[in-house]
mmCIF file of C-alpha atoms in Angstrom:
data_model
loop_
_atom_site.group_PDB
_atom_site.id
_atom_site.type_symbol
_atom_site.label_atom_id
_atom_site.label_comp_id
_atom_site.label_asym_id
_atom_site.label_seq_id
_atom_site.Cartn_x
_atom_site.Cartn_y
_atom_site.Cartn_z
ATOM 1 C CA MET A 244 -20.952 214.545 128.347
ATOM 2 C CA LYS A 245 -18.344 212.563 126.415
ATOM 3 C CA GLU A 246 -20.660 209.703 125.931
ATOM 4 C CA HIS A 247 -23.088 212.123 124.165
ATOM 5 C CA THR A 248 -20.460 213.524 121.887
ATOM 6 C CA CYS A 249 -19.309 212.818 118.353
ATOM 7 C CA CYS A 250 -16.430 214.405 116.491
ATOM 8 C CA PHE A 251 -16.070 214.572 112.722
ATOM 9 C CA THR A 252 -12.677 214.105 110.653
ATOM 10 C CA GLY A 253 -12.340 213.734 106.886
ATOM 11 C CA HIS A 254 -10.357 214.816 104.092
ATOM 12 C CA ARG A 255 -10.314 218.334 102.826
ATOM 13 C CA LYS A 256 -10.730 217.058 99.121
ATOM 14 C CA LEU A 257 -13.296 214.449 98.465
ATOM 15 C CA PRO A 258 -13.551 212.773 95.158
ATOM 16 C CA LYS A 259 -16.539 214.382 93.091
ATOM 17 C CA ALA A 260 -17.866 210.798 92.274
ATOM 18 C CA LYS A 261 -18.290 209.890 95.988
ATOM 19 C CA ILE A 262 -19.444 213.169 97.615
ATOM 20 C CA GLU A 263 -23.052 212.535 97.025
ATOM 21 C CA GLN A 264 -22.838 209.012 98.789
ATOM 22 C CA ILE A 265 -20.742 210.196 101.572
ATOM 23 C CA VAL A 266 -23.232 212.954 102.188
ATOM 24 C CA ILE A 267 -26.165 210.362 102.522
ATOM 25 C CA ASN A 268 -24.026 207.947 104.591
ATOM 26 C CA LEU A 269 -23.183 210.949 106.983
ATOM 27 C CA ASP A 270 -26.798 212.205 107.194
ATOM 28 C CA TYR A 271 -27.858 208.695 107.982
ATOM 29 C CA GLU A 272 -24.984 208.230 110.810
ATOM 30 C CA ILE A 273 -25.729 211.689 112.374
ATOM 31 C CA GLU A 274 -29.403 210.930 112.535
ATOM 32 C CA THR A 275 -28.622 207.362 113.946
ATOM 33 C CA LEU A 276 -26.557 208.883 116.731
ATOM 34 C CA ILE A 277 -29.037 211.466 117.620
ATOM 35 C CA GLN A 278 -31.584 208.832 118.032
ATOM 36 C CA LYS A 279 -28.802 207.034 120.341
ATOM 37 C CA GLY A 280 -28.684 210.332 122.621
ATOM 38 C CA VAL A 281 -25.818 211.925 121.056
ATOM 39 C CA THR A 282 -26.336 215.802 121.563
ATOM 40 C CA THR A 283 -23.063 217.273 120.707
ATOM 41 C CA PHE A 284 -21.052 217.276 117.585
ATOM 42 C CA ILE A 285 -17.626 218.549 117.299
ATOM 43 C CA SER A 286 -16.063 219.746 113.719
ATOM 44 C CA GLY A 287 -12.599 220.996 113.148
ATOM 45 C CA GLY A 288 -13.951 223.603 110.626
ATOM 46 C CA ALA A 289 -11.495 222.629 107.889
ATOM 47 C CA LEU A 290 -12.517 222.736 104.157
ATOM 48 C CA GLY A 291 -14.245 219.617 102.724
ATOM 49 C CA PHE A 292 -15.809 217.041 104.931
ATOM 50 C CA ASP A 293 -15.557 219.003 108.433
ATOM 51 C CA GLN A 294 -17.644 221.898 106.848
ATOM 52 C CA ILE A 295 -19.979 219.217 105.102
ATOM 53 C CA ALA A 296 -20.690 217.612 108.729
ATOM 54 C CA ALA A 297 -21.202 220.946 110.309
ATOM 55 C CA SER A 298 -23.527 222.185 107.535
ATOM 56 C CA LEU A 299 -25.646 218.789 108.133
ATOM 57 C CA VAL A 300 -25.618 219.323 111.932
ATOM 58 C CA ILE A 301 -26.847 223.243 111.450
ATOM 59 C CA ALA A 302 -29.543 221.783 108.972
ATOM 60 C CA LYS A 303 -30.792 219.400 111.829
ATOM 61 C CA LYS A 304 -30.762 221.915 114.520
ATOM 62 C CA GLU A 305 -32.901 224.172 112.213
ATOM 63 C CA MET A 306 -35.300 221.262 111.753
ATOM 64 C CA GLY A 307 -35.685 221.326 115.427
ATOM 65 C CA ARG A 308 -33.336 218.659 116.778
ATOM 66 C CA ASP A 309 -31.919 219.568 120.293
ATOM 67 C CA ILE A 310 -28.135 219.108 119.414
ATOM 68 C CA ARG A 311 -25.125 221.451 119.879
ATOM 69 C CA LEU A 312 -22.340 222.026 117.208
ATOM 70 C CA VAL A 313 -19.023 222.975 118.686
ATOM 71 C CA PHE A 314 -15.988 223.887 116.394
ATOM 72 C CA ALA A 315 -12.616 222.950 117.688
ATOM 73 C CA LEU A 316 -10.365 225.087 115.609
ATOM 74 C CA PRO A 317 -6.674 224.448 115.297
ATOM 75 C CA CYS A 318 -5.879 228.466 115.608
ATOM 76 C CA ARG A 319 -7.564 231.841 115.053
ATOM 77 C CA ASP A 320 -6.336 232.235 111.615
ATOM 78 C CA GLN A 321 -7.148 228.921 110.119
ATOM 79 C CA ASP A 322 -8.683 230.507 106.944
ATOM 80 C CA GLU A 323 -5.922 232.994 106.330
ATOM 81 C CA ARG A 324 -4.896 231.275 102.885
ATOM 82 C CA TRP A 325 -8.519 230.497 101.813
ATOM 83 C CA ASN A 326 -10.154 232.366 99.023
ATOM 84 C CA ALA A 327 -13.055 234.888 99.583
ATOM 85 C CA ASP A 328 -15.762 232.279 98.975
ATOM 86 C CA GLN A 329 -14.253 229.676 101.388
ATOM 87 C CA LYS A 330 -13.747 232.439 104.044
ATOM 88 C CA ARG A 331 -17.328 233.450 103.634
ATOM 89 C CA LEU A 332 -18.676 230.025 104.154
ATOM 90 C CA TYR A 333 -16.462 229.321 107.036
ATOM 91 C CA HIS A 334 -17.549 232.403 108.978
ATOM 92 C CA ASN A 335 -21.507 231.652 108.130
ATOM 93 C CA LEU A 336 -20.845 228.305 109.741
ATOM 94 C CA LEU A 337 -18.963 229.702 112.695
ATOM 95 C CA ALA A 338 -21.740 232.083 113.243
ATOM 96 C CA GLU A 339 -24.304 229.030 113.729
ATOM 97 C CA ALA A 340 -22.000 227.395 116.395
ATOM 98 C CA ASP A 341 -22.982 226.917 119.842
ATOM 99 C CA GLU A 342 -19.565 227.084 121.109
ATOM 100 C CA ILE A 343 -15.910 227.761 119.422
ATOM 101 C CA VAL A 344 -12.763 226.727 120.991
ATOM 102 C CA PHE A 345 -9.406 227.558 119.731
ATOM 103 C CA VAL A 346 -6.682 224.872 120.728
ATOM 104 C CA SER A 347 -3.955 227.201 119.801
ATOM 105 C CA GLU A 348 -3.918 231.111 119.423
ATOM 106 C CA GLU A 349 -1.495 231.040 116.369
ATOM 107 C CA TYR A 350 -0.697 228.411 113.819
ATOM 108 C CA THR A 351 2.148 226.040 114.822
ATOM 109 C CA ASP A 352 3.296 222.950 113.120
ATOM 110 C CA GLY A 353 1.520 220.788 115.667
ATOM 111 C CA CYS A 354 -2.001 222.597 115.924
ATOM 112 C CA MET A 355 -3.865 220.586 113.632
ATOM 113 C CA LYS A 356 -2.858 217.299 115.405
ATOM 114 C CA LYS A 357 -3.565 219.217 118.924
ATOM 115 C CA ARG A 358 -7.074 220.076 117.407
ATOM 116 C CA ASN A 359 -7.820 216.409 116.389
ATOM 117 C CA ARG A 360 -6.858 215.116 119.651
ATOM 118 C CA TYR A 361 -9.007 217.496 121.367
ATOM 119 C CA MET A 362 -11.925 216.421 119.614
ATOM 120 C CA VAL A 363 -11.358 212.759 120.070
ATOM 121 C CA ASP A 364 -10.451 213.309 123.676
ATOM 122 C CA ARG A 365 -13.883 214.548 124.203
ATOM 123 C CA SER A 366 -15.976 212.106 122.117
ATOM 124 C CA ALA A 367 -17.481 208.642 122.222
ATOM 125 C CA TYR A 368 -18.004 208.543 118.594
ATOM 126 C CA CYS A 369 -16.034 209.687 115.609
ATOM 127 C CA ILE A 370 -17.557 209.888 112.224
ATOM 128 C CA CYS A 371 -14.984 210.092 109.390
ATOM 129 C CA ALA A 372 -14.603 210.070 105.621
ATOM 130 C CA GLN A 373 -11.305 208.167 105.386
ATOM 131 C CA LEU A 374 -9.955 207.144 101.984
ATOM 132 C CA HIS A 375 -6.217 207.650 102.250
ATOM 133 C CA PRO A 376 -4.207 205.558 104.673
ATOM 134 C CA MET A 377 -1.414 207.969 104.727
ATOM 135 C CA SER A 378 -3.237 211.301 105.840
ATOM 136 C CA GLY A 379 -4.063 213.291 108.873
ATOM 137 C CA THR A 380 -7.685 211.748 108.680
ATOM 138 C CA ALA A 381 -6.312 208.227 109.076
ATOM 139 C CA GLN A 382 -4.012 209.331 111.874
ATOM 140 C CA THR A 383 -6.933 210.872 113.681
ATOM 141 C CA MET A 384 -9.192 207.654 112.807
ATOM 142 C CA ARG A 385 -6.452 205.480 114.335
ATOM 143 C CA TYR A 386 -5.941 207.582 117.483
ATOM 144 C CA ALA A 387 -9.920 207.585 117.949
ATOM 145 C CA GLN A 388 -9.841 203.690 117.700
ATOM 146 C CA ARG A 389 -6.976 203.355 120.225
ATOM 147 C CA LYS A 390 -8.902 205.662 122.639
ATOM 148 C CA GLY A 391 -11.922 203.424 122.262
ATOM 149 C CA LEU A 392 -14.338 205.471 120.183
ATOM 150 C CA ARG A 393 -16.748 203.827 118.030
ATOM 151 C CA VAL A 394 -15.481 205.106 114.666
ATOM 152 C CA ILE A 395 -17.813 205.096 111.706
ATOM 153 C CA ASN A 396 -16.194 205.638 108.249
ATOM 154 C CA VAL A 397 -18.959 207.193 105.951
ATOM 155 C CA ALA A 398 -16.479 207.060 102.772
ATOM 156 C CA ASN A 399 -16.893 203.362 102.569
#
């Protein structure tokens, strides 16, 4: 299973000038991994890159690709402080998931890091949009590299 799994990690806020190229690169890399036999994609469900990646996986499923979307969520109330539009999009994405895992029941200081490690520990590939070296995304990317995952940065 792990060898057929890819996780996503990326920033919540992406520069407007880079979003289109990041989406093009992301779509290409997802398609490439599907052709290599990847069947499961794990998203953390956060605003920004995580949701963009999940949306692309859902679109590919709707086009008939035999793949699964798993949400590994840090806690049940991840969206508690989001606005109404953000919550609506989030719940629409969750409705399309093949599986939802809550790594913690409630928010804790460490639940985001726990979620990130959960995703990496179950994957052979990690597609990221990493632009800032001092971020949770960069930390997750370094963890994935240490664990031997093939890391693909679509923000380059």
